[in-house]
Tab-separated table of C-alpha atoms in Angstrom:
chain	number	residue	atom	x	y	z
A	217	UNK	CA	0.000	0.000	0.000
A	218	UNK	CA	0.958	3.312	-0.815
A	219	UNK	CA	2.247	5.595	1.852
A	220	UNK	CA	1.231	8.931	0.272
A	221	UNK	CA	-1.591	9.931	3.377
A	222	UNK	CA	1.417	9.750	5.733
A	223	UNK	CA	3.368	11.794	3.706
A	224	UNK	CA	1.578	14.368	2.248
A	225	UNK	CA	0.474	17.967	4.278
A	226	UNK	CA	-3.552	17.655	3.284
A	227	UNK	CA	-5.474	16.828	1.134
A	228	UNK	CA	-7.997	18.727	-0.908
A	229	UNK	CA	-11.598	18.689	-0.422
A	230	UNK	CA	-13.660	15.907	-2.390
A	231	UNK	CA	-15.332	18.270	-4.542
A	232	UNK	CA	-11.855	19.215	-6.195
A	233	UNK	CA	-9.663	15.937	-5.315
A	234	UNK	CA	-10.473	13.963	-8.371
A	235	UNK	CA	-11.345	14.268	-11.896
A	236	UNK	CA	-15.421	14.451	-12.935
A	237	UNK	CA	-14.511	13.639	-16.298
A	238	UNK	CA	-17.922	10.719	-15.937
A	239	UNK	CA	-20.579	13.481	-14.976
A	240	UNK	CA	-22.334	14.534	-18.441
A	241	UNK	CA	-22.217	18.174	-18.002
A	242	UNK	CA	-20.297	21.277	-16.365
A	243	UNK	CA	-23.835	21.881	-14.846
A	244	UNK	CA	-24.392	18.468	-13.279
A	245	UNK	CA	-20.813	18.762	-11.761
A	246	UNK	CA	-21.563	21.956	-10.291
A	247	UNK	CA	-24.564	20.948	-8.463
A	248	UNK	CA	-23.099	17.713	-7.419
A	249	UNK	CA	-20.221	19.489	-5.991
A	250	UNK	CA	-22.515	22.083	-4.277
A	251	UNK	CA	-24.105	19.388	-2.909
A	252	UNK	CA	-20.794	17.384	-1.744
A	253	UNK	CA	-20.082	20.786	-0.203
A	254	UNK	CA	-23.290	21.617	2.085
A	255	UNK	CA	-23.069	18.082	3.580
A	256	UNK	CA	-19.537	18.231	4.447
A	257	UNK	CA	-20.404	21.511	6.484
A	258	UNK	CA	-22.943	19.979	8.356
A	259	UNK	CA	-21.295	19.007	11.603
A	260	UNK	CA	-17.834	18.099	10.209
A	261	UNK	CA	-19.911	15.314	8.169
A	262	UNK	CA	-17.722	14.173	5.058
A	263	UNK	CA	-14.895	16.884	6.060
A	264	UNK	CA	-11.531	16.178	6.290
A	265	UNK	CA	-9.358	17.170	8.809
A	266	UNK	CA	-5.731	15.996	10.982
A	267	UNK	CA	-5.473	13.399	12.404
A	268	UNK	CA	-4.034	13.425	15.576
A	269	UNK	CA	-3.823	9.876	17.260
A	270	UNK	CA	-4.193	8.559	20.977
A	271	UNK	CA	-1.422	9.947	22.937
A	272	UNK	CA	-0.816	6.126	23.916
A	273	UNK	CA	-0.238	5.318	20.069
A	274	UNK	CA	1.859	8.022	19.369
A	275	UNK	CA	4.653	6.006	18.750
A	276	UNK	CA	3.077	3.672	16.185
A	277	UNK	CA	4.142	4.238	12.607
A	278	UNK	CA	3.260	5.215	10.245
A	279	UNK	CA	0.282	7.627	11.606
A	280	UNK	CA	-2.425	9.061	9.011
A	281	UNK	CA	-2.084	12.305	8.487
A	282	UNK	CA	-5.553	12.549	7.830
A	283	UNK	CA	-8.780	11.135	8.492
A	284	UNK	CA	-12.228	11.751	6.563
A	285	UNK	CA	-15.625	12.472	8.545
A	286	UNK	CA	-17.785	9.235	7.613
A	287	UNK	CA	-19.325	7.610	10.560
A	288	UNK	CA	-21.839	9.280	13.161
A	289	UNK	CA	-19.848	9.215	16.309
A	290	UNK	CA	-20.201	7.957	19.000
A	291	UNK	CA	-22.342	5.097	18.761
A	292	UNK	CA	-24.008	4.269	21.949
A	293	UNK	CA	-23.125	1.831	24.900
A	294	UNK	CA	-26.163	0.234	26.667
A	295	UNK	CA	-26.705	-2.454	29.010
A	296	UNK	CA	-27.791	-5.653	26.940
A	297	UNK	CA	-30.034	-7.660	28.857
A	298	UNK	CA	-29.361	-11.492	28.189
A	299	UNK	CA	-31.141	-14.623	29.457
A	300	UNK	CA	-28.944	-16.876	31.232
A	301	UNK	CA	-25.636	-14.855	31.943
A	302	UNK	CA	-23.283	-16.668	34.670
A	303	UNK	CA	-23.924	-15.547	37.902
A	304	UNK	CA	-23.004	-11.150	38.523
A	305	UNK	CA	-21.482	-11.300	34.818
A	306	UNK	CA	-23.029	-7.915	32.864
A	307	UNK	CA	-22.933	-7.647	29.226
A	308	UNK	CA	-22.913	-4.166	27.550
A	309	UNK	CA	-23.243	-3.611	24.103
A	310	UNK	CA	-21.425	-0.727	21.738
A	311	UNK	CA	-23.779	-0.467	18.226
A	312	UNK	CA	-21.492	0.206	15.484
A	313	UNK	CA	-24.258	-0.798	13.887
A	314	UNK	CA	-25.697	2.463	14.566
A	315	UNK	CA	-22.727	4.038	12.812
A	316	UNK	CA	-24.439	5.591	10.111
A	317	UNK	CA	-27.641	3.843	7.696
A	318	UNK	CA	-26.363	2.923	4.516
A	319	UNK	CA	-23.095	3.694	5.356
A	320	UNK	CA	-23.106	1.842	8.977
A	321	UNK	CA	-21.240	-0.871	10.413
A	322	UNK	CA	-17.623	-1.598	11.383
A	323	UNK	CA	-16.249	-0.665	8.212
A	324	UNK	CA	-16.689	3.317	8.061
A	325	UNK	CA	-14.079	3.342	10.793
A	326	UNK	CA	-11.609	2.005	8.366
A	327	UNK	CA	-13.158	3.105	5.558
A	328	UNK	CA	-12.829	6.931	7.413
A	329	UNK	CA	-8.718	6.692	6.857
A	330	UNK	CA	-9.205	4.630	3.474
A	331	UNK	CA	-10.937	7.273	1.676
A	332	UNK	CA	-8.404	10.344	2.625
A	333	UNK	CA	-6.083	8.321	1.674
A	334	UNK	CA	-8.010	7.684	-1.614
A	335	UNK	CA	-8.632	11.342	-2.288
A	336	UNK	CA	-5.091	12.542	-1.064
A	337	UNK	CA	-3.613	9.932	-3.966
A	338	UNK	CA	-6.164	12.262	-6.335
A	339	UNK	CA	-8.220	8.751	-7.359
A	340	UNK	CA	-11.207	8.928	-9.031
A	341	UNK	CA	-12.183	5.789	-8.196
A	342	UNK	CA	-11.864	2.748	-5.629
A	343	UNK	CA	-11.988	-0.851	-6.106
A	344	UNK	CA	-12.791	-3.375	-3.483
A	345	UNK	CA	-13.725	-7.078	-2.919
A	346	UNK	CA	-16.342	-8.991	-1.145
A	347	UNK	CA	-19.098	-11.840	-0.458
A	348	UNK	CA	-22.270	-11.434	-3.035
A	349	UNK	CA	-23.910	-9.687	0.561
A	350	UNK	CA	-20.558	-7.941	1.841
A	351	UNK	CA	-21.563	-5.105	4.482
A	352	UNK	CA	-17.939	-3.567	3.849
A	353	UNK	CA	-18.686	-3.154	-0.600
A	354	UNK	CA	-21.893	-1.586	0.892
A	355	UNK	CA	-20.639	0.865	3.033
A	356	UNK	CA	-17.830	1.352	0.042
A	357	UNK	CA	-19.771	2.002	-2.335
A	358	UNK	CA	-21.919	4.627	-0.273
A	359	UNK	CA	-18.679	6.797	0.871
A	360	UNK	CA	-17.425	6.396	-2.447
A	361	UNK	CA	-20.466	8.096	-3.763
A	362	UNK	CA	-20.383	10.760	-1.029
A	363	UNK	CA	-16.886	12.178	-2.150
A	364	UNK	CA	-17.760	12.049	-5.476
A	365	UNK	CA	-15.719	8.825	-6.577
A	366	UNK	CA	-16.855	5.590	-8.879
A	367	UNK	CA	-16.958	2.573	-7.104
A	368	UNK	CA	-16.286	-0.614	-8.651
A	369	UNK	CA	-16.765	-4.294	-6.681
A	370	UNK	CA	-15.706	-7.648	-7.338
A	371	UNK	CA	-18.408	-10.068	-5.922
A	372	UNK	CA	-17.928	-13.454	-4.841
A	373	UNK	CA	-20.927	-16.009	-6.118
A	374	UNK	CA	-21.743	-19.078	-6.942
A	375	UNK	CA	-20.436	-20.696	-10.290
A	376	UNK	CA	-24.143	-21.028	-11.551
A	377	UNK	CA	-24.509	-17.468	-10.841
A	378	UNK	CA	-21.736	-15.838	-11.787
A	379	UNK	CA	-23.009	-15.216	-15.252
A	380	UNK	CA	-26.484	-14.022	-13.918
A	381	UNK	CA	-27.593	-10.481	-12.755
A	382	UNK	CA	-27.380	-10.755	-9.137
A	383	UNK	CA	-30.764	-9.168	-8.086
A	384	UNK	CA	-31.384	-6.629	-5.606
A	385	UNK	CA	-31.728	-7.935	-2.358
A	386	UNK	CA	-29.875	-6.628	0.995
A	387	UNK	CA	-26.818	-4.815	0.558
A	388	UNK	CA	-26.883	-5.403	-3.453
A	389	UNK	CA	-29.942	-3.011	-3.548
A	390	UNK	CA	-27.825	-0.632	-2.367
A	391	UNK	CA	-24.923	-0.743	-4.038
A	392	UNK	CA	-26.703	-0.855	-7.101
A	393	UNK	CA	-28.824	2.097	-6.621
A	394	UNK	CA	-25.637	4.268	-5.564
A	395	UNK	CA	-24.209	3.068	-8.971
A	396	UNK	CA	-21.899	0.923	-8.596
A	397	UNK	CA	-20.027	-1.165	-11.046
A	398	UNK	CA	-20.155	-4.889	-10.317
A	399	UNK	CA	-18.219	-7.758	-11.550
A	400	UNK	CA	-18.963	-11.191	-10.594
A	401	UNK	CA	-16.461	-13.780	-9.918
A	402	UNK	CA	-17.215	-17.693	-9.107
A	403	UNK	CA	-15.929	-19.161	-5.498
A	404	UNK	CA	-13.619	-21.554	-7.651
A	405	UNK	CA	-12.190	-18.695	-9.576
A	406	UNK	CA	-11.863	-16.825	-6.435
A	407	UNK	CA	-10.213	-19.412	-4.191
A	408	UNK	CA	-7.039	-20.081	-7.533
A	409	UNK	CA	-6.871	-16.434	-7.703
A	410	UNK	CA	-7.116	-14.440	-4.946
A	411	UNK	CA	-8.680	-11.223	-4.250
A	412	UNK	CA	-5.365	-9.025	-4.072
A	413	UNK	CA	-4.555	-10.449	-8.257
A	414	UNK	CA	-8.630	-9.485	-8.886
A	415	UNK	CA	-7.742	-6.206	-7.746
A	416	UNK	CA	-5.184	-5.952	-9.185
A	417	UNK	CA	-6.105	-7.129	-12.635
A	418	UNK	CA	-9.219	-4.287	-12.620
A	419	UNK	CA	-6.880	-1.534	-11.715
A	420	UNK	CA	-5.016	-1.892	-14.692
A	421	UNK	CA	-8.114	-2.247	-16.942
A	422	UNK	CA	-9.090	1.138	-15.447
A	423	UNK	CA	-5.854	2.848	-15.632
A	424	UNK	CA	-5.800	1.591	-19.424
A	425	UNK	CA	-9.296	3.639	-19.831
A	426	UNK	CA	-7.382	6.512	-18.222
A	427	UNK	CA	-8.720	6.136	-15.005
A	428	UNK	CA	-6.889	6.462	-11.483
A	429	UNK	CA	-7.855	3.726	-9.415
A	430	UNK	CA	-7.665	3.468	-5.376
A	431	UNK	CA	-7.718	-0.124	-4.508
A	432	UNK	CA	-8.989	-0.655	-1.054
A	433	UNK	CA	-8.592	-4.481	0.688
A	434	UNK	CA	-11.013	-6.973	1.311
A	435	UNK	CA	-13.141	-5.441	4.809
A	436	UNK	CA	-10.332	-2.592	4.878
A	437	UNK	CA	-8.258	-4.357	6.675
A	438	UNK	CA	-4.635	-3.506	6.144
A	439	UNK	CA	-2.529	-1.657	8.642
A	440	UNK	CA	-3.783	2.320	7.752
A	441	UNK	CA	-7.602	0.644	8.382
A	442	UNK	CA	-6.447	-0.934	11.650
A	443	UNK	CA	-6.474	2.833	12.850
A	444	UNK	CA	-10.179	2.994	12.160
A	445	UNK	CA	-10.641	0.567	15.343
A	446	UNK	CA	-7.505	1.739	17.648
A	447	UNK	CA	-9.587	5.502	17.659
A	448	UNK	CA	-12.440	2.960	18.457
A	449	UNK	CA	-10.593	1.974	21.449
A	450	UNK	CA	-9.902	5.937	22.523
A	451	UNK	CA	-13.788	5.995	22.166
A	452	UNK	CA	-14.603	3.382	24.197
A	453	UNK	CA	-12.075	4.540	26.792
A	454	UNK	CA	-13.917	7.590	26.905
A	455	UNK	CA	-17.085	6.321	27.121
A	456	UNK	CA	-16.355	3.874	30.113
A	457	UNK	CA	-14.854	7.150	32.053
A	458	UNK	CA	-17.420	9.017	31.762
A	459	UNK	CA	-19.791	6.179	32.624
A	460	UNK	CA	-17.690	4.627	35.501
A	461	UNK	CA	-17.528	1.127	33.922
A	462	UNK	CA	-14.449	-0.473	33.616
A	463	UNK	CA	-14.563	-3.596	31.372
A	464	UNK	CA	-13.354	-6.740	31.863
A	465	UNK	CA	-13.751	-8.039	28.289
A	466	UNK	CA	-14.496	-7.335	25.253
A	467	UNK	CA	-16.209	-9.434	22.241
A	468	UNK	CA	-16.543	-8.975	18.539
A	469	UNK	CA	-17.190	-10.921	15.218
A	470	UNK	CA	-13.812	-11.441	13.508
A	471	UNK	CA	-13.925	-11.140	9.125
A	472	UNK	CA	-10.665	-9.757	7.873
A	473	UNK	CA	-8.716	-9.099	10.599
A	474	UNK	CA	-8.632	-5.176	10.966
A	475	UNK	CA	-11.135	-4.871	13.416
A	476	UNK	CA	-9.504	-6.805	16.250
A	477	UNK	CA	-5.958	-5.979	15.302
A	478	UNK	CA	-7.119	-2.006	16.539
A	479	UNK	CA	-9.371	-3.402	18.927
A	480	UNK	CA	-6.467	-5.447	20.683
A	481	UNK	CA	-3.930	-3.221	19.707
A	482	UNK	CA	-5.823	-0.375	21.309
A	483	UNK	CA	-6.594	-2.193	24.500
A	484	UNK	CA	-2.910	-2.899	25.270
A	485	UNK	CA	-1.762	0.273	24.903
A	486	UNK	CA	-4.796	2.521	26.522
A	487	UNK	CA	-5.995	2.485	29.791
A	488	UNK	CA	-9.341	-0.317	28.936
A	489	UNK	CA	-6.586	-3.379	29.094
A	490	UNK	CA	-10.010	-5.366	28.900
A	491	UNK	CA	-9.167	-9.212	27.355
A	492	UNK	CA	-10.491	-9.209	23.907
A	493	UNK	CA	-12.169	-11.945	22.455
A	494	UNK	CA	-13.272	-12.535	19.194
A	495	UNK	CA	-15.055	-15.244	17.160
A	496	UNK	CA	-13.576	-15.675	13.514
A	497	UNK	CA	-16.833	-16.416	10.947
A	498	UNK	CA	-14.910	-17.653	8.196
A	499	UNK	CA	-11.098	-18.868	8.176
A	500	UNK	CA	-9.520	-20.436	10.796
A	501	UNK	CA	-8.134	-18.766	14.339
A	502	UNK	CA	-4.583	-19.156	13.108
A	503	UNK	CA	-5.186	-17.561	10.187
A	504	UNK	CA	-6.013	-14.578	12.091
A	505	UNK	CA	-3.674	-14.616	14.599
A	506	UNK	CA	-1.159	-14.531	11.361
A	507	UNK	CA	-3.093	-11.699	9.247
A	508	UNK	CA	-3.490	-9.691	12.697
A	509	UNK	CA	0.399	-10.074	13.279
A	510	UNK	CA	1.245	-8.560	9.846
A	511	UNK	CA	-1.502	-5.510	10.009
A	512	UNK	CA	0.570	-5.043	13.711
A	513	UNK	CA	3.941	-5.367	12.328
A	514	UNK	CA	2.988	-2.489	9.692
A	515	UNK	CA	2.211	-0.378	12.695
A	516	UNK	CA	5.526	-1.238	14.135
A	517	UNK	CA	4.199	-2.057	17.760
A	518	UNK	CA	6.347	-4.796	18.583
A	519	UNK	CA	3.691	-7.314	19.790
A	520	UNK	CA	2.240	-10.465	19.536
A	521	UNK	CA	-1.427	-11.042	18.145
A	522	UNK	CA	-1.359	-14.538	20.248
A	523	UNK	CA	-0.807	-12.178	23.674
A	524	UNK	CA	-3.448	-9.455	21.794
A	525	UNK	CA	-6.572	-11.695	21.382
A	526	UNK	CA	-8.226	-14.647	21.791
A	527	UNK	CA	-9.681	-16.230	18.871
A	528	UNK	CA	-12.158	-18.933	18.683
A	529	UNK	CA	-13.917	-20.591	15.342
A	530	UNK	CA	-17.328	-19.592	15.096
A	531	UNK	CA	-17.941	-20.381	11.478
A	532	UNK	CA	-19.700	-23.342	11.410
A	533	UNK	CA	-21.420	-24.724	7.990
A	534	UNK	CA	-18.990	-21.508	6.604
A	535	UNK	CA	-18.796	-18.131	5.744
A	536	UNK	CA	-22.187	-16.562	5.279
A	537	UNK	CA	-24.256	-19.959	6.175
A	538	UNK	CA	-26.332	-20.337	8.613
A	539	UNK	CA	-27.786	-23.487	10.531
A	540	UNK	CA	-31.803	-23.022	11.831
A	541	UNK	CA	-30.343	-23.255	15.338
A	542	UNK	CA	-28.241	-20.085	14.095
A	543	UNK	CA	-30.888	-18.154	12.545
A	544	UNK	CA	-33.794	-18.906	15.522
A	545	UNK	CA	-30.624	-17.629	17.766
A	546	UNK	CA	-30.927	-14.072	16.150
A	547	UNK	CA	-35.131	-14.115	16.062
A	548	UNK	CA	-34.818	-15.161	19.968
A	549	UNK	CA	-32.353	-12.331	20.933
A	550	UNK	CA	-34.344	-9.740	18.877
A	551	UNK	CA	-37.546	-10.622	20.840
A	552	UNK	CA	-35.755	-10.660	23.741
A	553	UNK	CA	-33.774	-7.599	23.885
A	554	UNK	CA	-34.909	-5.973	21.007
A	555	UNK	CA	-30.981	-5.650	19.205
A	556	UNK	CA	-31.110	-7.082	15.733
A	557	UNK	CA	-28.060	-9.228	15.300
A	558	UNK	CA	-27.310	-10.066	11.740
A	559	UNK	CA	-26.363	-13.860	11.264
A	560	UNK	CA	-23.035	-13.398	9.484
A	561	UNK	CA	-21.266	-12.121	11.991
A	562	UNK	CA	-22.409	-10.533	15.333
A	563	UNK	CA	-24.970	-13.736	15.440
A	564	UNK	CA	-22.337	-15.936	15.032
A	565	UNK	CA	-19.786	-14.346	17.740
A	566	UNK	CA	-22.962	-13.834	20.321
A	567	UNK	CA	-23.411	-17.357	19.832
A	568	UNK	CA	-20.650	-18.422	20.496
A	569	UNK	CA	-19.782	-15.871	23.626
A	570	UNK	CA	-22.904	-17.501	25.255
A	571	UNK	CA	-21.942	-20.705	24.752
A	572	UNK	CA	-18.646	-19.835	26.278
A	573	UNK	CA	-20.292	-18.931	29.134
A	574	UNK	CA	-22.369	-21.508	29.496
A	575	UNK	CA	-19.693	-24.342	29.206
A	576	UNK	CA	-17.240	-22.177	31.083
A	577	UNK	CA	-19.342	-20.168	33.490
A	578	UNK	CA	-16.704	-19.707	36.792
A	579	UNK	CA	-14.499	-17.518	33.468
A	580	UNK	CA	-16.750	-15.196	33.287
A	581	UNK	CA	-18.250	-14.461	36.962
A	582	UNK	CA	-19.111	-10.919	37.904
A	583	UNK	CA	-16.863	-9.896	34.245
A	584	UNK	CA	-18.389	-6.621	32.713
A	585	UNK	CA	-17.992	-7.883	28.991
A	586	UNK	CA	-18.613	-4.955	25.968
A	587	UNK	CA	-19.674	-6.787	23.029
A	588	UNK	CA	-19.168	-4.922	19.833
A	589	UNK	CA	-22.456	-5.227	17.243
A	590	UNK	CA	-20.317	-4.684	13.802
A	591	UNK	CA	-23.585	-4.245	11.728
A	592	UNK	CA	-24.891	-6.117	9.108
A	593	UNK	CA	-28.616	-5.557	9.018
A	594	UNK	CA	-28.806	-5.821	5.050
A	595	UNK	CA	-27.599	-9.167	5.486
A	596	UNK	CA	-30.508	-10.634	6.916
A	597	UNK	CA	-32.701	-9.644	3.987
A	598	UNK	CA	-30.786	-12.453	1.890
A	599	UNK	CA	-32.454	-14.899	4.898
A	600	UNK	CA	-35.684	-14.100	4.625
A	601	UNK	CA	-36.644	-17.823	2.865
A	602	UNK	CA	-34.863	-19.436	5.577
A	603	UNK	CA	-36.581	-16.929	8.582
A	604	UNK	CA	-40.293	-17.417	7.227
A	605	UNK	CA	-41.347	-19.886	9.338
A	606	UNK	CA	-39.694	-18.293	12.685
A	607	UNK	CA	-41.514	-15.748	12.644
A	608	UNK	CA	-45.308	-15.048	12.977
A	609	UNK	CA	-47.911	-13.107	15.212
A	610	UNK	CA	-49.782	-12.084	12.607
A	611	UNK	CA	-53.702	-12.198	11.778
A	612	UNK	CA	-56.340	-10.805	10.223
A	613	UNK	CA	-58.011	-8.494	12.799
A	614	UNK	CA	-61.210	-9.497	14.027
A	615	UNK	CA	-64.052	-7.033	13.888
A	616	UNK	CA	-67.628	-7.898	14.590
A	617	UNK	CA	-70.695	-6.145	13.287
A	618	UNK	CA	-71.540	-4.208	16.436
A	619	UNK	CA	-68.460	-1.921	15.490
A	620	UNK	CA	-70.191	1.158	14.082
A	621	UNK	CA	-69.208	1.961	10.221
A	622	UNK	CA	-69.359	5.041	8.678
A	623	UNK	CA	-67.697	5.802	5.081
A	624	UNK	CA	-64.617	8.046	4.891
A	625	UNK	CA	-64.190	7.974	8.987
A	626	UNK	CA	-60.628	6.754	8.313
A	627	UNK	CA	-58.211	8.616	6.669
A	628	UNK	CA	-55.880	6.767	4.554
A	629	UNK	CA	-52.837	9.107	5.059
């Protein structure tokens, strides 16, 4: 990855950062810009500005320079109300997933470094990669859209479908109404290629059209997203001073790495020094414990993932699959506490934190545990076949003819 955000002063504003060579008319670009321009200056939403780290990562390297206004900040801590915790254990949750709507999630954290890095390189577009119903091409393709920059996604599918238009449901709907450019590419293709050589071979399509292409990874996780999750950290740190709660723990879904790599990263060196714990939904633990090492070793921090985090496999049937045990899991919490877990992720690392604490209850007496909701909503909209009979309550009101009736009493508004 290219160093240039570390290096450079500032970087322009998005209205002026790139070419708008795409837009049809001097007139559309004008307006679009005007409009780029009167939401950054709403509450510092979409600006960019310095980036001054953590005084307790100071010494990490190399530090962003910059950092671009993306997610609504902070999201909330609440107490989450659980059936069956071990005896005095209290779980808390942070919602990330209340980081933004269609932009929302873990992701804008990275994404919030990503992008000024993006727009300080002067690209005028980003490539990225991703499940058929990733959350982080989602929130991609949203920012993308907000600074003015094309978006292009390579999707992971099926080999049947790969030569089929992939519909519009969940986070698809999305990224196809914001306009983004989609290529398909079969699991089997996928898994002999990579996703770093996919990139790689669009970028130089693009650059061939005369194009200037920002690639960003798979879930933004390289060492320059990691940052997105260590100012996480300073948040949280905040947040429990403020509040008076001093956590024990802390959980989260694990993806691509970048998220607990700042998480644990973050906890060592701030005051939280909570244990983190997080449940990998695709891969294997020592996968992660390797990727996490390398997005740490770019940060030069001189520590090892294994003392960082604990990582357990909560994948089961795989990556984006659920079991009906899984999927009644989410429907039971949601009735319960009313927190909407999505099933590729948070549902799987909830899961799997309760059934830690089940089989290993005396672990986690009278622990305050913080479990982070990543996001994911759109994701469950790709369930709804599988959902259909868990959920119900519904009936056709019964209304006898005693009830008097008189024409155009209700309003239809």
């Amino acid at each position: 990855m290219s160093s240039s955000l570390f290096l450079r002063p500032a970087i322009v504003v998005a209205s002026s950062a790139h070419s708008t060579a795409l837009l049809p008319n001097s007139r559309q670009r004008e307006k679009k810009t005007s409009i780029s321009s009167l939401m950054a200056s709403h509450r510092g939403f979409l600006a960019d500005r310095p980036y001054e780290p953590p005084s307790w990562a100071s010494h990490l390297s190399p530090i962003p320079s910059h950092i671009r206004s993306l997610a609504h900040l902070p999201t909330p801590i609440h107490k989450w109300n659980l059936p069956d915790l071990p005896e005095e254990t209290e779980v808390w949750i942070k919602r990330d997933d209340l980081s933004g709507m269609q932009l929302s999630g873990n992701k804008v954290r990275k994404l919030e470094f990503l992008m000024a890095e993006a727009l300080a390189q002067g690209a005028d577009c980003v490539i990225t990669v991703g499940g058929i119903q990733s959350n982080h091409c989602r929130a991609t393709a949203v920012a993308a859209k907000y600074l003015n920059l094309d978006c292009y996604l390579i999707l992971r599918t099926s080999k049947v479908l790969a030569d089929k238009d992939p519909g519009l449901t969940g986070n698809l709907l999305v990224e196809r109404l914001v306009g983004a450019h989609i290529d398909l590419v079969s699991k089997e293709e996928y898994a002999k290629i990579g996703s770093v050589a996919l990139a790689d071979l669009l970028k130089t399509r693009l650059i061939e059209e005369g194009r200037k292409p920002y690639i960003i990874p798979v879930g933004g996780s390289n060492s320059l997203g990691t940052w997105g999750y260590i100012e996480a950290v300073r948040e949280i740190e905040q947040q429990s001073q403020t509040d008076n709660i001093q956590f024990d723990d802390i959980v989260v879904a694990c993806g691509s790495g970048g998220t607990i790599a700042g998480l644990s990263l973050g906890a060592q060196l701030s005051s939280l020094k909570a244990e983190i714990h997080a449940f990998s939904v695709c891969d294997s633990p020592e996968y992660f414990y390797d990727f996490t090492q390398g997005l740490i070793d770019g940060l030069q921090a001189s520590a090892d993932s294994h003392d960082l985090v604990n990582i357990k496999d909560a994948k089961g049937l795989g990556y984006a699959m659920n079991t009906a045990e899984e999927l009644k899991f989410v429907k039971q919490i949601a009735e319960a506490t009313g927190v909407v877990l999505d099933p590729v992720y948070s549902g799987k690392a909830a899961i799997g934190m309760l059934r830690d604490m089940k089989e290993n209850p005396s672990k986690w007496k009278s622990h305050k545990v913080l479990f982070i909701h990543t996001g994911g909503l759109l994701g469950l909209f790709d369930k709804v076949d599988e959902m259909k009979s868990m959920v119900g309550k519904w009936r056709k009101m019964e209304i006898d003819d005693t009830v008097p009736r008189v024409e155009g009493t209700g309003k239809m508004f």
